[in-house]
Amino acid sequence: MNKRQNPAEFLKKVIGKPVVVKLNSGVDYRGILACLDGYMNIALEQTEEYSNGQLQNKYGDAFIRGNNVLYISTSTK
């Protein structure tokens, strides 16, 4: 059985790995989680922006303000 982990443990494990960041607006950003802080401000690398499941744009690095984040999940890229 898997050991339960708190959100801080999860976030430490996914740094350097592909993630999906869902914003309150419904837009998804997919990329490599470079770092984040206690306010959930996020830095992504190799970032792709998706709206309604459609690729809208590609960025090198992206910085997302934490108050816009609905959730962060692991990605199966």
C-alpha atoms as a PDB file:
ATOM      1  CA  MET A   1       0.000   0.000   0.000  1.00  0.00           C
ATOM      2  CA  ASN A   2       1.275   3.495  -0.850  1.00  0.00           C
ATOM      3  CA  LYS A   3       2.309   5.752   1.985  1.00  0.00           C
ATOM      4  CA  ARG A   4       0.237   8.917   2.129  1.00  0.00           C
ATOM      5  CA  GLN A   5       2.193  12.105   1.588  1.00  0.00           C
ATOM      6  CA  ASN A   6       1.417  15.708   2.278  1.00  0.00           C
ATOM      7  CA  PRO A   7       1.482  18.348  -0.490  1.00  0.00           C
ATOM      8  CA  ALA A   8       4.948  19.612   0.461  1.00  0.00           C
ATOM      9  CA  GLU A   9       6.422  16.097   0.068  1.00  0.00           C
ATOM     10  CA  PHE A  10       4.689  15.696  -3.304  1.00  0.00           C
ATOM     11  CA  LEU A  11       6.025  19.025  -4.584  1.00  0.00           C
ATOM     12  CA  LYS A  12       9.590  18.213  -3.490  1.00  0.00           C
ATOM     13  CA  LYS A  13       9.404  14.935  -5.429  1.00  0.00           C
ATOM     14  CA  VAL A  14       8.165  16.503  -8.676  1.00  0.00           C
ATOM     15  CA  ILE A  15      10.773  19.277  -8.971  1.00  0.00           C
ATOM     16  CA  GLY A  16      12.645  18.610 -12.208  1.00  0.00           C
ATOM     17  CA  LYS A  17       9.801  16.467 -13.592  1.00  0.00           C
ATOM     18  CA  PRO A  18       6.975  17.174 -16.066  1.00  0.00           C
ATOM     19  CA  VAL A  19       3.868  18.690 -14.483  1.00  0.00           C
ATOM     20  CA  VAL A  20       0.532  20.202 -15.461  1.00  0.00           C
ATOM     21  CA  VAL A  21      -0.384  23.482 -13.780  1.00  0.00           C
ATOM     22  CA  LYS A  22      -4.108  24.279 -14.021  1.00  0.00           C
ATOM     23  CA  LEU A  23      -5.055  27.929 -13.524  1.00  0.00           C
ATOM     24  CA  ASN A  24      -8.292  29.325 -12.115  1.00  0.00           C
ATOM     25  CA  SER A  25      -9.057  30.595 -15.637  1.00  0.00           C
ATOM     26  CA  GLY A  26      -9.076  27.013 -16.990  1.00  0.00           C
ATOM     27  CA  VAL A  27      -5.791  27.351 -18.908  1.00  0.00           C
ATOM     28  CA  ASP A  28      -3.212  24.557 -18.486  1.00  0.00           C
ATOM     29  CA  TYR A  29       0.542  25.014 -18.540  1.00  0.00           C
ATOM     30  CA  ARG A  30       2.639  21.907 -19.091  1.00  0.00           C
ATOM     31  CA  GLY A  31       6.360  21.831 -18.542  1.00  0.00           C
ATOM     32  CA  ILE A  32       9.236  20.879 -16.288  1.00  0.00           C
ATOM     33  CA  LEU A  33       8.838  22.192 -12.732  1.00  0.00           C
ATOM     34  CA  ALA A  34      11.994  24.212 -12.059  1.00  0.00           C
ATOM     35  CA  CYS A  35      11.062  25.600  -8.642  1.00  0.00           C
ATOM     36  CA  LEU A  36       8.292  27.034  -6.502  1.00  0.00           C
ATOM     37  CA  ASP A  37       7.991  28.977  -3.278  1.00  0.00           C
ATOM     38  CA  GLY A  38       5.688  29.057  -0.267  1.00  0.00           C
ATOM     39  CA  TYR A  39       3.217  31.268  -2.129  1.00  0.00           C
ATOM     40  CA  MET A  40       2.943  28.670  -4.932  1.00  0.00           C
ATOM     41  CA  ASN A  41       4.720  30.977  -7.395  1.00  0.00           C
ATOM     42  CA  ILE A  42       5.952  28.536 -10.021  1.00  0.00           C
ATOM     43  CA  ALA A  43       8.819  28.493 -12.514  1.00  0.00           C
ATOM     44  CA  LEU A  44       8.423  26.095 -15.450  1.00  0.00           C
ATOM     45  CA  GLU A  45      10.857  25.193 -18.220  1.00  0.00           C
ATOM     46  CA  GLN A  46       9.942  23.953 -21.744  1.00  0.00           C
ATOM     47  CA  THR A  47       6.447  25.320 -21.154  1.00  0.00           C
ATOM     48  CA  GLU A  48       3.414  24.743 -23.364  1.00  0.00           C
ATOM     49  CA  GLU A  49       0.132  26.620 -22.920  1.00  0.00           C
ATOM     50  CA  TYR A  50      -3.146  24.758 -23.535  1.00  0.00           C
ATOM     51  CA  SER A  51      -6.646  26.169 -23.657  1.00  0.00           C
ATOM     52  CA  ASN A  52      -9.615  23.797 -24.093  1.00  0.00           C
ATOM     53  CA  GLY A  53      -7.120  20.996 -24.757  1.00  0.00           C
ATOM     54  CA  GLN A  54      -5.567  22.837 -27.725  1.00  0.00           C
ATOM     55  CA  LEU A  55      -1.926  23.916 -27.803  1.00  0.00           C
ATOM     56  CA  GLN A  56      -1.901  27.736 -27.884  1.00  0.00           C
ATOM     57  CA  ASN A  57       1.744  28.661 -27.404  1.00  0.00           C
ATOM     58  CA  LYS A  58       5.195  27.383 -26.468  1.00  0.00           C
ATOM     59  CA  TYR A  59       7.546  29.217 -24.113  1.00  0.00           C
ATOM     60  CA  GLY A  60      11.060  28.545 -22.908  1.00  0.00           C
ATOM     61  CA  ASP A  61      10.656  29.567 -19.290  1.00  0.00           C
ATOM     62  CA  ALA A  62       7.407  30.662 -17.662  1.00  0.00           C
ATOM     63  CA  PHE A  63       6.671  32.164 -14.276  1.00  0.00           C
ATOM     64  CA  ILE A  64       3.183  31.726 -12.828  1.00  0.00           C
ATOM     65  CA  ARG A  65       1.923  33.738  -9.893  1.00  0.00           C
ATOM     66  CA  GLY A  66       0.679  31.451  -7.143  1.00  0.00           C
ATOM     67  CA  ASN A  67      -2.717  33.054  -6.603  1.00  0.00           C
ATOM     68  CA  ASN A  68      -3.699  31.978 -10.146  1.00  0.00           C
ATOM     69  CA  VAL A  69      -2.967  28.269  -9.533  1.00  0.00           C
ATOM     70  CA  LEU A  70      -5.875  25.870  -9.081  1.00  0.00           C
ATOM     71  CA  TYR A  71      -3.714  22.717  -8.873  1.00  0.00           C
ATOM     72  CA  ILE A  72      -0.450  21.043  -9.898  1.00  0.00           C
ATOM     73  CA  SER A  73      -0.380  17.443 -11.076  1.00  0.00           C
ATOM     74  CA  THR A  74       2.191  15.109 -12.549  1.00  0.00           C
ATOM     75  CA  SER A  75       2.244  14.829 -16.304  1.00  0.00           C
ATOM     76  CA  THR A  76       2.689  11.736 -18.447  1.00  0.00           C
ATOM     77  CA  LYS A  77       4.756  13.342 -21.226  1.00  0.00           C
END
